[in-house]
Short mmCIF file of C-alpha atoms in Angstrom, two decimals:
data_model
loop_
_atom_site.label_atom_id
_atom_site.label_comp_id
_atom_site.label_asym_id
_atom_site.label_seq_id
_atom_site.Cartn_x
_atom_site.Cartn_y
_atom_site.Cartn_z
CA MET A 887 -40.19 52.72 -35.62
CA ARG A 888 -38.45 54.30 -32.66
CA ILE A 889 -39.96 51.74 -30.31
CA LEU A 890 -38.68 48.90 -32.49
CA SER A 891 -35.11 50.27 -32.61
CA TRP A 892 -35.23 50.99 -28.86
CA GLY A 893 -36.39 47.40 -28.22
CA LEU A 894 -33.63 46.00 -30.43
CA GLY A 895 -31.05 48.12 -28.62
CA ILE A 896 -32.16 46.85 -25.21
CA GLY A 897 -32.35 43.27 -26.49
CA GLY A 898 -28.84 43.48 -27.89
CA THR A 899 -27.54 44.91 -24.64
CA LEU A 900 -29.14 42.06 -22.68
CA LEU A 901 -27.59 39.49 -25.00
CA LEU A 902 -24.21 41.15 -24.63
CA LEU A 903 -24.46 41.06 -20.83
CA ALA A 904 -25.55 37.42 -20.84
CA GLY A 905 -22.59 36.56 -23.07
CA THR A 906 -20.08 38.18 -20.74
CA ALA A 907 -21.60 36.36 -17.74
CA ALA A 908 -20.98 33.07 -19.51
CA LEU A 909 -17.34 34.06 -20.03
CA ALA A 910 -16.86 34.57 -16.27
CA GLU A 911 -16.95 30.81 -15.60
CA ASN A 912 -14.64 29.50 -12.87
CA PHE A 913 -12.31 27.05 -14.58
CA ASP A 914 -10.80 25.92 -11.27
CA ALA A 915 -14.12 24.65 -9.87
CA GLY A 916 -14.07 20.95 -9.04
CA LYS A 917 -10.29 20.52 -9.28
CA SER A 918 -8.40 18.70 -6.56
CA GLY A 919 -5.90 20.53 -4.37
CA ALA A 920 -3.02 18.75 -6.09
CA ARG A 921 -4.31 19.83 -9.53
CA LEU A 922 -4.82 23.42 -8.33
CA PHE A 923 -1.23 23.48 -7.05
CA ALA A 924 0.13 22.03 -10.30
CA ASP A 925 -1.84 24.48 -12.45
CA SER A 926 -1.38 27.66 -10.42
CA CYS A 927 1.47 27.40 -7.94
CA ALA A 928 4.09 25.06 -9.41
CA SER A 929 5.52 27.76 -11.67
CA CYS A 930 6.87 29.57 -8.58
CA HIS A 931 7.00 26.81 -5.94
CA ARG A 932 8.88 23.61 -6.69
CA SER A 933 7.05 21.62 -4.06
CA PRO A 934 3.93 22.07 -1.92
CA ARG A 935 5.82 20.86 1.16
CA GLY A 936 6.39 23.53 3.76
CA LEU A 937 4.10 26.14 2.21
CA ALA A 938 1.52 25.75 4.98
CA LYS A 939 4.33 26.30 7.53
CA GLY A 940 2.25 24.92 10.39
CA ARG A 941 -0.48 27.55 9.96
CA PHE A 942 -4.05 26.89 11.01
CA ARG A 943 -6.22 25.75 8.12
CA LEU A 944 -8.55 28.75 8.52
CA THR A 945 -5.67 31.23 8.34
CA LEU A 946 -4.27 29.53 5.25
CA TYR A 947 -7.73 29.36 3.65
CA LEU A 948 -8.40 33.08 4.20
CA PHE A 949 -4.97 34.04 2.85
CA LEU A 950 -5.40 31.92 -0.28
CA GLN A 951 -8.94 33.16 -0.86
CA GLN A 952 -7.92 36.80 -0.62
CA HIS A 953 -4.71 36.62 -2.68
CA TYR A 954 -4.48 33.58 -4.95
CA THR A 955 -7.72 31.71 -5.67
CA SER A 956 -10.86 32.55 -7.57
CA GLY A 957 -13.33 31.37 -4.94
CA SER A 958 -13.94 29.86 -1.55
CA ASP A 959 -14.17 26.27 -2.82
CA THR A 960 -10.79 26.43 -4.55
CA ALA A 961 -9.20 28.13 -1.53
CA SER A 962 -10.56 25.37 0.70
CA ALA A 963 -9.30 22.58 -1.56
CA LEU A 964 -5.86 24.15 -1.88
CA ALA A 965 -5.56 24.86 1.86
CA SER A 966 -6.51 21.26 2.70
CA TYR A 967 -3.98 19.93 0.20
CA LEU A 968 -1.15 22.14 1.45
CA GLN A 969 -1.81 21.08 5.03
CA SER A 970 -1.93 17.40 4.07
CA VAL A 971 1.58 17.54 2.59
CA ASP A 972 3.04 19.88 5.22
CA GLU A 973 5.73 18.24 7.29
CA PRO A 974 5.22 18.50 11.03
CA PRO A 975 7.90 20.54 12.78
CA ALA A 976 10.72 18.37 14.10
CA ALA A 977 10.93 18.21 17.88
CA HIS A 978 14.39 19.08 19.14
CA GLY A 979 16.31 16.19 20.63
CA THR A 980 13.93 13.42 19.60
CA THR A 981 15.86 12.17 16.58
CA PRO A 982 19.63 11.95 16.45
CA HIS A 983 21.38 14.05 13.85
CA ARG A 984 22.93 11.83 11.22
CA THR A 985 25.38 12.74 8.53
CA LYS A 986 24.87 11.25 5.11
CA GLY A 987 27.05 8.21 4.42
CA ARG A 988 28.34 7.64 7.97
CA SER A 989 27.60 4.63 10.12
CA ASP A 990 26.54 4.53 13.77
CA ARG A 991 30.08 4.13 15.12
CA PRO A 992 31.52 6.90 17.34
CA PRO A 993 33.71 9.57 15.71
CA ARG A 994 37.46 9.06 15.61
CA PRO A 995 39.85 11.52 17.22
CA PRO A 996 41.77 13.73 14.79
CA ARG A 997 45.14 12.60 13.46
CA PRO A 998 48.18 14.20 15.05
CA VAL A 999 49.87 16.96 13.06
CA THR A 1000 53.33 15.89 11.85
CA GLY A 1001 56.14 17.68 10.04
CA HIS A 1002 56.20 20.96 12.00
#
């Protein structure tokens, strides 16, 4: 009788452990970088643009894997996505600075002060 109850106890423990292993499924596996961003990052970051900040892909991947993702495949997908939407840094002096709503004509001199 003791052997039977001991066997049932071990069998129940094994079933319990197998059940918890099934609960540890990675729900992010197979998602695209855009979907991972929308599901996990969009609550704090309005846009993915600029989050990579010109970092190397490996550096970004390692950071995401250590702090924000559940595995290496999701960190890789998210790092690739963030780099794909990252804007390259603007080179100084290559594009003229334009003000919204103004044309290409030269600026006018200021009006003279009158009434003083």
